[in-house]
Amino acid sequence: PCRAEVPYLVRLSGKYKASGLEVVGIAIDSENTGQIADFIKEFKVDYPILLTVPGSILSRQKAVPMSLLIDEKGVLAKKYVGAIKESVFEK
């Protein structure tokens, strides 16, 4: 599902960055940095990818992808678990 969703996020990041949208990815398998780097290169990810701390709550996350929409005040506005269509992100 991440492979399907990341191209949407790359497009949305490019389209709305000037309007203030910030896209940030979180790699939950942070111990495989080589695979993460290959993924970033393959999908031309142009937004930051954060790495989780091994043993942290995020590193144990099993529901992927998970998308969190956080408003300009830092408040969680919406949470999506599972693959999301591009049209949903556009809204």
PDB file of C-alpha atoms in Angstrom:
ATOM      1  CA  PRO A   1       0.000   0.000   0.000  1.00  0.00           C
ATOM      2  CA  CYS A   2       2.845   2.438   0.677  1.00  0.00           C
ATOM      3  CA  ARG A   3       4.133   1.945  -2.862  1.00  0.00           C
ATOM      4  CA  ALA A   4       0.700   2.910  -4.192  1.00  0.00           C
ATOM      5  CA  GLU A   5       0.301   5.910  -1.890  1.00  0.00           C
ATOM      6  CA  VAL A   6       3.728   7.553  -2.053  1.00  0.00           C
ATOM      7  CA  PRO A   7       3.332   8.826  -5.658  1.00  0.00           C
ATOM      8  CA  TYR A   8       0.170  10.674  -4.520  1.00  0.00           C
ATOM      9  CA  LEU A   9       2.054  12.242  -1.653  1.00  0.00           C
ATOM     10  CA  VAL A  10       4.905  13.312  -3.934  1.00  0.00           C
ATOM     11  CA  ARG A  11       2.396  14.951  -6.317  1.00  0.00           C
ATOM     12  CA  LEU A  12       0.488  16.638  -3.484  1.00  0.00           C
ATOM     13  CA  SER A  13       3.710  17.877  -1.913  1.00  0.00           C
ATOM     14  CA  GLY A  14       4.751  19.510  -5.177  1.00  0.00           C
ATOM     15  CA  LYS A  15       1.311  20.899  -5.907  1.00  0.00           C
ATOM     16  CA  TYR A  16       0.558  22.431  -2.494  1.00  0.00           C
ATOM     17  CA  LYS A  17       3.953  23.169  -0.931  1.00  0.00           C
ATOM     18  CA  ALA A  18       3.714  26.855  -1.906  1.00  0.00           C
ATOM     19  CA  SER A  19       0.346  26.959  -0.105  1.00  0.00           C
ATOM     20  CA  GLY A  20       1.929  25.701   3.113  1.00  0.00           C
ATOM     21  CA  LEU A  21       1.385  21.927   2.891  1.00  0.00           C
ATOM     22  CA  GLU A  22       4.186  19.949   4.489  1.00  0.00           C
ATOM     23  CA  VAL A  23       4.397  16.233   3.775  1.00  0.00           C
ATOM     24  CA  VAL A  24       6.589  14.128   6.044  1.00  0.00           C
ATOM     25  CA  GLY A  25       7.059  10.377   5.840  1.00  0.00           C
ATOM     26  CA  ILE A  26       7.969   8.092   8.716  1.00  0.00           C
ATOM     27  CA  ALA A  27       9.870   4.884   8.006  1.00  0.00           C
ATOM     28  CA  ILE A  28       8.933   2.418  10.726  1.00  0.00           C
ATOM     29  CA  ASP A  29      11.626  -0.049   9.689  1.00  0.00           C
ATOM     30  CA  SER A  30      14.446   2.377  10.405  1.00  0.00           C
ATOM     31  CA  GLU A  31      17.075  -0.334  10.730  1.00  0.00           C
ATOM     32  CA  ASN A  32      16.997  -0.935   6.956  1.00  0.00           C
ATOM     33  CA  THR A  33      18.330   2.447   5.858  1.00  0.00           C
ATOM     34  CA  GLY A  34      19.634   1.036   2.576  1.00  0.00           C
ATOM     35  CA  GLN A  35      16.147  -0.108   1.578  1.00  0.00           C
ATOM     36  CA  ILE A  36      14.709   3.231   2.684  1.00  0.00           C
ATOM     37  CA  ALA A  37      17.252   5.108   0.557  1.00  0.00           C
ATOM     38  CA  ASP A  38      16.427   2.883  -2.439  1.00  0.00           C
ATOM     39  CA  PHE A  39      12.692   3.513  -1.900  1.00  0.00           C
ATOM     40  CA  ILE A  40      13.228   7.292  -1.732  1.00  0.00           C
ATOM     41  CA  LYS A  41      15.251   7.199  -4.934  1.00  0.00           C
ATOM     42  CA  GLU A  42      12.846   4.884  -6.791  1.00  0.00           C
ATOM     43  CA  PHE A  43       9.778   6.990  -5.945  1.00  0.00           C
ATOM     44  CA  LYS A  44      11.558  10.357  -6.196  1.00  0.00           C
ATOM     45  CA  VAL A  45      10.413  11.289  -2.706  1.00  0.00           C
ATOM     46  CA  ASP A  46      11.040  15.012  -2.300  1.00  0.00           C
ATOM     47  CA  TYR A  47       9.814  15.410   1.267  1.00  0.00           C
ATOM     48  CA  PRO A  48      11.545  14.495   4.536  1.00  0.00           C
ATOM     49  CA  ILE A  49      11.491  10.895   5.728  1.00  0.00           C
ATOM     50  CA  LEU A  50      11.908  10.468   9.476  1.00  0.00           C
ATOM     51  CA  LEU A  51      13.293   7.307  11.019  1.00  0.00           C
ATOM     52  CA  THR A  52      11.754   5.774  14.119  1.00  0.00           C
ATOM     53  CA  VAL A  53      13.757   4.924  17.199  1.00  0.00           C
ATOM     54  CA  PRO A  54      14.044   1.124  17.531  1.00  0.00           C
ATOM     55  CA  GLY A  55      11.710  -0.089  20.281  1.00  0.00           C
ATOM     56  CA  SER A  56       9.594   3.081  20.227  1.00  0.00           C
ATOM     57  CA  ILE A  57       5.810   3.083  19.875  1.00  0.00           C
ATOM     58  CA  LEU A  58       6.075   4.142  16.239  1.00  0.00           C
ATOM     59  CA  SER A  59       8.575   1.411  15.409  1.00  0.00           C
ATOM     60  CA  ARG A  60       6.021  -1.163  16.626  1.00  0.00           C
ATOM     61  CA  GLN A  61       3.239   0.273  14.451  1.00  0.00           C
ATOM     62  CA  LYS A  62       1.729  -2.492  12.326  1.00  0.00           C
ATOM     63  CA  ALA A  63      -1.089  -0.622  10.549  1.00  0.00           C
ATOM     64  CA  VAL A  64       0.589   0.756   7.445  1.00  0.00           C
ATOM     65  CA  PRO A  65       0.185   2.977   5.764  1.00  0.00           C
ATOM     66  CA  MET A  66      -1.203   5.360   8.331  1.00  0.00           C
ATOM     67  CA  SER A  67      -1.743   8.997   7.394  1.00  0.00           C
ATOM     68  CA  LEU A  68      -2.093  11.735   9.959  1.00  0.00           C
ATOM     69  CA  LEU A  69      -3.308  15.160   8.908  1.00  0.00           C
ATOM     70  CA  ILE A  70      -2.097  17.768  11.355  1.00  0.00           C
ATOM     71  CA  ASP A  71      -3.378  21.323  11.125  1.00  0.00           C
ATOM     72  CA  GLU A  72      -1.306  24.492  11.286  1.00  0.00           C
ATOM     73  CA  LYS A  73      -1.697  24.575  15.090  1.00  0.00           C
ATOM     74  CA  GLY A  74      -0.217  21.084  15.441  1.00  0.00           C
ATOM     75  CA  VAL A  75      -3.553  19.448  16.248  1.00  0.00           C
ATOM     76  CA  LEU A  76      -4.442  16.068  14.764  1.00  0.00           C
ATOM     77  CA  ALA A  77      -7.270  16.835  12.329  1.00  0.00           C
ATOM     78  CA  LYS A  78      -7.735  13.402  10.713  1.00  0.00           C
ATOM     79  CA  LYS A  79      -6.286   9.918  10.890  1.00  0.00           C
ATOM     80  CA  TYR A  80      -6.460   7.362   8.090  1.00  0.00           C
ATOM     81  CA  VAL A  81      -5.351   3.762   8.523  1.00  0.00           C
ATOM     82  CA  GLY A  82      -4.780   1.783   5.351  1.00  0.00           C
ATOM     83  CA  ALA A  83      -4.420   2.856   1.752  1.00  0.00           C
ATOM     84  CA  ILE A  84      -6.091   6.136   0.835  1.00  0.00           C
ATOM     85  CA  LYS A  85      -7.086   7.257  -2.651  1.00  0.00           C
ATOM     86  CA  GLU A  86      -5.522  10.411  -4.041  1.00  0.00           C
ATOM     87  CA  SER A  87      -8.950  12.061  -4.285  1.00  0.00           C
ATOM     88  CA  VAL A  88      -9.354  11.731  -0.498  1.00  0.00           C
ATOM     89  CA  PHE A  89      -6.050  13.517   0.073  1.00  0.00           C
ATOM     90  CA  GLU A  90      -7.086  16.233  -2.382  1.00  0.00           C
ATOM     91  CA  LYS A  91     -10.218  16.950  -0.335  1.00  0.00           C
TER      92      LYS A  91
END
